């Protein structure tokens, strides 16, 4: 009985300890994932509405919106990304160790980029980091280091701007006579297809 216990107890202790450490690692990972998602969405929101940073700083909505230009989501976004990236960096530095001392996020790298397109713009964030186990397992000289990666992509959506730009394009087509030319072309094609279909 004592011989069996001397074999089983250390194995069970090792398994329980390993499970506790793995649980703490997943807890730390979920925190980094949540922060990555939170600040990617914040950067996308600020890119869609450049006044958000001013509202957050001043605590009030500005009286004029002269600084907001059409297609601002295509021409801007760098300041929103820079602001969100610095906040994300600050929050990751503030993360604790979870339940066990020494298991903090270390050697992390943050990459946050704006991918601009004609139809849509997206913000992509990648965070690569390491979590070191505070103990050495099975006689290893170095502690186990886990390399983890968190990523998030958020679309920049600004429906009012899209509607405004479509209306602006329609107004331009109407005022330049392009709409009338297109309508004549469509009616000519319909007439041609109608005659061809009757033969």
Short mmCIF file of C-alpha atoms in Angstrom, two decimals:
data_model
loop_
_atom_site.label_atom_id
_atom_site.label_comp_id
_atom_site.label_asym_id
_atom_site.label_seq_id
_atom_site.Cartn_x
_atom_site.Cartn_y
_atom_site.Cartn_z
CA UNK A 1 0.00 0.00 0.00
CA UNK A 2 2.77 2.43 0.93
CA UNK A 3 4.75 1.44 -2.18
CA UNK A 4 1.73 2.07 -4.41
CA UNK A 5 1.06 5.43 -2.74
CA UNK A 6 4.69 6.45 -3.23
CA UNK A 7 4.20 5.98 -6.99
CA UNK A 8 0.65 7.33 -7.36
CA UNK A 9 0.80 10.44 -5.16
CA UNK A 10 3.69 12.17 -6.97
CA UNK A 11 2.07 11.47 -10.34
CA UNK A 12 -1.30 12.80 -9.16
CA UNK A 13 0.40 15.85 -7.63
CA UNK A 14 2.22 16.51 -10.91
CA UNK A 15 -0.99 16.11 -12.94
CA UNK A 16 -2.96 18.45 -10.64
CA UNK A 17 -0.18 21.01 -10.63
CA UNK A 18 0.06 20.85 -14.42
CA UNK A 19 -3.72 21.32 -14.76
CA UNK A 20 -3.63 24.32 -12.44
CA UNK A 21 -0.81 25.92 -14.41
CA UNK A 22 -2.55 25.24 -17.72
CA UNK A 23 -5.75 26.76 -16.36
CA UNK A 24 -3.83 29.86 -15.35
CA UNK A 25 -2.25 30.01 -18.80
CA UNK A 26 -5.68 29.89 -20.47
CA UNK A 27 -6.87 32.59 -18.08
CA UNK A 28 -3.97 34.85 -19.12
CA UNK A 29 -4.59 34.05 -22.77
CA UNK A 30 -8.27 34.95 -22.51
CA UNK A 31 -7.31 38.31 -20.99
CA UNK A 32 -4.96 39.11 -23.89
CA UNK A 33 -7.59 37.94 -26.41
CA UNK A 34 -10.21 40.19 -24.80
CA UNK A 35 -7.89 43.22 -24.82
CA UNK A 36 -6.90 42.58 -28.45
CA UNK A 37 -10.54 42.43 -29.51
CA UNK A 38 -11.53 45.44 -27.41
CA UNK A 39 -8.88 47.79 -28.78
CA UNK A 40 -9.23 46.58 -32.37
CA UNK A 41 -12.94 47.44 -32.24
CA UNK A 42 -12.09 50.77 -30.56
CA UNK A 43 -9.63 51.60 -33.37
CA UNK A 44 -12.24 50.70 -36.00
CA UNK A 45 -14.86 52.87 -34.29
CA UNK A 46 -12.44 55.80 -34.05
CA UNK A 47 -11.46 55.34 -37.70
CA UNK A 48 -15.15 55.42 -38.70
CA UNK A 49 -15.81 58.48 -36.53
CA UNK A 50 -12.71 60.68 -36.04
CA UNK A 51 -14.57 62.79 -33.46
CA UNK A 52 -14.61 59.94 -30.90
CA UNK A 53 -11.12 60.76 -29.62
CA UNK A 54 -12.01 64.45 -29.27
CA UNK A 55 -15.26 63.58 -27.48
CA UNK A 56 -13.36 61.24 -25.13
CA UNK A 57 -10.71 63.90 -24.43
CA UNK A 58 -13.02 66.92 -24.05
CA UNK A 59 -15.99 65.10 -22.57
CA UNK A 60 -18.40 66.89 -24.93
CA UNK A 61 -19.57 66.70 -28.53
CA UNK A 62 -17.96 69.46 -30.64
CA UNK A 63 -20.28 72.10 -32.06
CA UNK A 64 -18.91 71.84 -35.60
CA UNK A 65 -17.78 68.87 -37.64
CA UNK A 66 -15.74 70.82 -40.21
CA UNK A 67 -12.74 68.56 -39.65
CA UNK A 68 -14.62 65.47 -40.90
CA UNK A 69 -14.18 65.19 -44.65
CA UNK A 70 -15.91 62.81 -47.08
CA UNK A 71 -14.12 59.49 -47.49
CA UNK A 72 -12.28 60.09 -44.21
CA UNK A 73 -12.15 56.33 -43.55
CA UNK A 74 -10.04 55.94 -46.70
CA UNK A 75 -7.65 58.79 -45.96
CA UNK A 76 -7.39 58.43 -42.17
CA UNK A 77 -7.04 55.67 -39.63
CA UNK A 78 -3.37 55.98 -38.74
CA UNK A 79 -4.03 58.21 -35.72
CA UNK A 80 -6.82 55.89 -34.53
CA UNK A 81 -4.50 52.89 -34.82
CA UNK A 82 -1.68 54.70 -33.02
CA UNK A 83 -3.98 55.69 -30.15
CA UNK A 84 -5.52 52.21 -29.80
CA UNK A 85 -2.13 50.49 -30.03
CA UNK A 86 -0.66 52.63 -27.23
CA UNK A 87 -3.69 51.88 -25.03
CA UNK A 88 -3.41 48.15 -25.76
CA UNK A 89 0.30 48.22 -24.92
CA UNK A 90 -0.45 49.97 -21.64
CA UNK A 91 -3.15 47.45 -20.67
CA UNK A 92 -0.96 44.43 -21.47
CA UNK A 93 1.79 45.88 -19.28
CA UNK A 94 -0.75 46.21 -16.45
CA UNK A 95 -1.78 42.54 -16.64
CA UNK A 96 -0.91 40.59 -13.53
CA UNK A 97 0.30 37.06 -13.19
CA UNK A 98 -3.06 35.41 -12.69
CA UNK A 99 -3.13 32.87 -9.87
CA UNK A 100 0.60 32.05 -9.85
CA UNK A 101 3.51 34.44 -9.46
CA UNK A 102 5.89 34.56 -12.38
CA UNK A 103 3.32 33.64 -15.05
CA UNK A 104 3.03 37.03 -16.66
CA UNK A 105 2.89 38.01 -20.33
CA UNK A 106 6.43 38.68 -21.52
CA UNK A 107 8.30 39.51 -24.72
CA UNK A 108 5.15 40.59 -26.51
CA UNK A 109 4.90 42.32 -29.87
CA UNK A 110 1.86 44.25 -31.08
CA UNK A 111 1.08 44.78 -34.76
CA UNK A 112 -1.99 46.88 -35.62
CA UNK A 113 -2.56 47.88 -39.25
CA UNK A 114 -5.23 49.54 -41.36
CA UNK A 115 -6.12 47.79 -44.60
CA UNK A 116 -7.81 50.43 -46.75
CA UNK A 117 -10.08 49.51 -49.62
CA UNK A 118 -12.51 51.25 -51.92
CA UNK A 119 -15.55 49.46 -50.50
CA UNK A 120 -14.45 48.58 -46.99
CA UNK A 121 -11.62 49.23 -44.57
CA UNK A 122 -10.49 46.80 -41.89
CA UNK A 123 -8.18 46.99 -38.90
CA UNK A 124 -6.13 43.92 -38.07
CA UNK A 125 -4.32 43.37 -34.78
CA UNK A 126 -1.79 40.67 -34.01
CA UNK A 127 -0.25 40.15 -30.57
CA UNK A 128 2.56 37.61 -30.16
CA UNK A 129 3.70 36.91 -26.62
CA UNK A 130 5.16 34.34 -24.27
CA UNK A 131 4.02 32.91 -20.94
CA UNK A 132 6.66 31.18 -18.84
CA UNK A 133 5.85 28.48 -16.33
CA UNK A 134 7.40 29.38 -12.96
CA UNK A 135 8.55 25.77 -12.34
CA UNK A 136 10.83 23.40 -14.21
CA UNK A 137 9.14 20.12 -15.12
CA UNK A 138 10.79 16.69 -15.26
CA UNK A 139 14.28 17.96 -14.49
CA UNK A 140 14.50 20.50 -17.36
CA UNK A 141 17.23 23.10 -17.01
CA UNK A 142 14.95 25.84 -18.35
CA UNK A 143 11.30 26.49 -17.50
CA UNK A 144 8.65 25.77 -20.11
CA UNK A 145 7.85 28.82 -22.26
CA UNK A 146 4.63 28.86 -24.26
CA UNK A 147 4.49 31.04 -27.38
CA UNK A 148 0.95 32.31 -27.95
CA UNK A 149 -0.66 34.44 -30.66
CA UNK A 150 -3.84 36.55 -30.47
CA UNK A 151 -5.45 38.14 -33.53
CA UNK A 152 -8.53 40.17 -34.35
CA UNK A 153 -9.93 41.83 -37.49
CA UNK A 154 -12.60 44.55 -37.21
CA UNK A 155 -14.39 46.19 -40.14
CA UNK A 156 -14.65 49.96 -40.28
CA UNK A 157 -18.32 50.59 -40.97
CA UNK A 158 -19.76 54.03 -41.50
CA UNK A 159 -23.22 53.59 -43.04
CA UNK A 160 -24.15 57.32 -43.06
CA UNK A 161 -20.94 58.15 -44.94
CA UNK A 162 -21.59 55.38 -47.48
CA UNK A 163 -25.14 56.68 -48.09
CA UNK A 164 -23.84 60.25 -48.36
CA UNK A 165 -21.19 59.20 -50.89
CA UNK A 166 -23.73 57.25 -52.99
CA UNK A 167 -26.05 60.26 -52.97
CA UNK A 168 -23.15 62.52 -53.96
CA UNK A 169 -22.29 60.24 -56.89
CA UNK A 170 -25.94 60.16 -57.99
CA UNK A 171 -26.20 63.96 -57.79
CA UNK A 172 -23.01 64.28 -59.87
CA UNK A 173 -24.37 61.87 -62.49
CA UNK A 174 -27.67 63.78 -62.64
CA UNK A 175 -26.06 67.23 -62.92
CA UNK A 176 -23.52 66.17 -65.58
CA UNK A 177 -26.11 64.50 -67.82
CA UNK A 178 -24.55 61.08 -67.33
CA UNK A 179 -27.81 59.63 -65.98
CA UNK A 180 -29.71 60.69 -69.07
CA UNK A 181 -27.06 59.15 -71.37
CA UNK A 182 -27.11 55.91 -69.40
CA UNK A 183 -30.93 55.75 -69.53
CA UNK A 184 -30.83 56.23 -73.35
CA UNK A 185 -28.19 53.51 -73.66
CA UNK A 186 -30.25 51.10 -71.53
CA UNK A 187 -33.40 51.79 -73.55
CA UNK A 188 -31.48 51.25 -76.82
CA UNK A 189 -30.15 47.91 -75.55
CA UNK A 190 -33.66 46.88 -74.42
CA UNK A 191 -35.10 47.87 -77.82
CA UNK A 192 -32.38 45.93 -79.64
CA UNK A 193 -32.89 42.84 -77.49
CA UNK A 194 -36.65 43.14 -77.90
CA UNK A 195 -36.39 43.20 -81.67
CA UNK A 196 -33.92 40.30 -81.69
CA UNK A 197 -36.13 38.25 -79.42
CA UNK A 198 -39.19 38.71 -81.67
CA UNK A 199 -37.53 37.23 -84.77
#
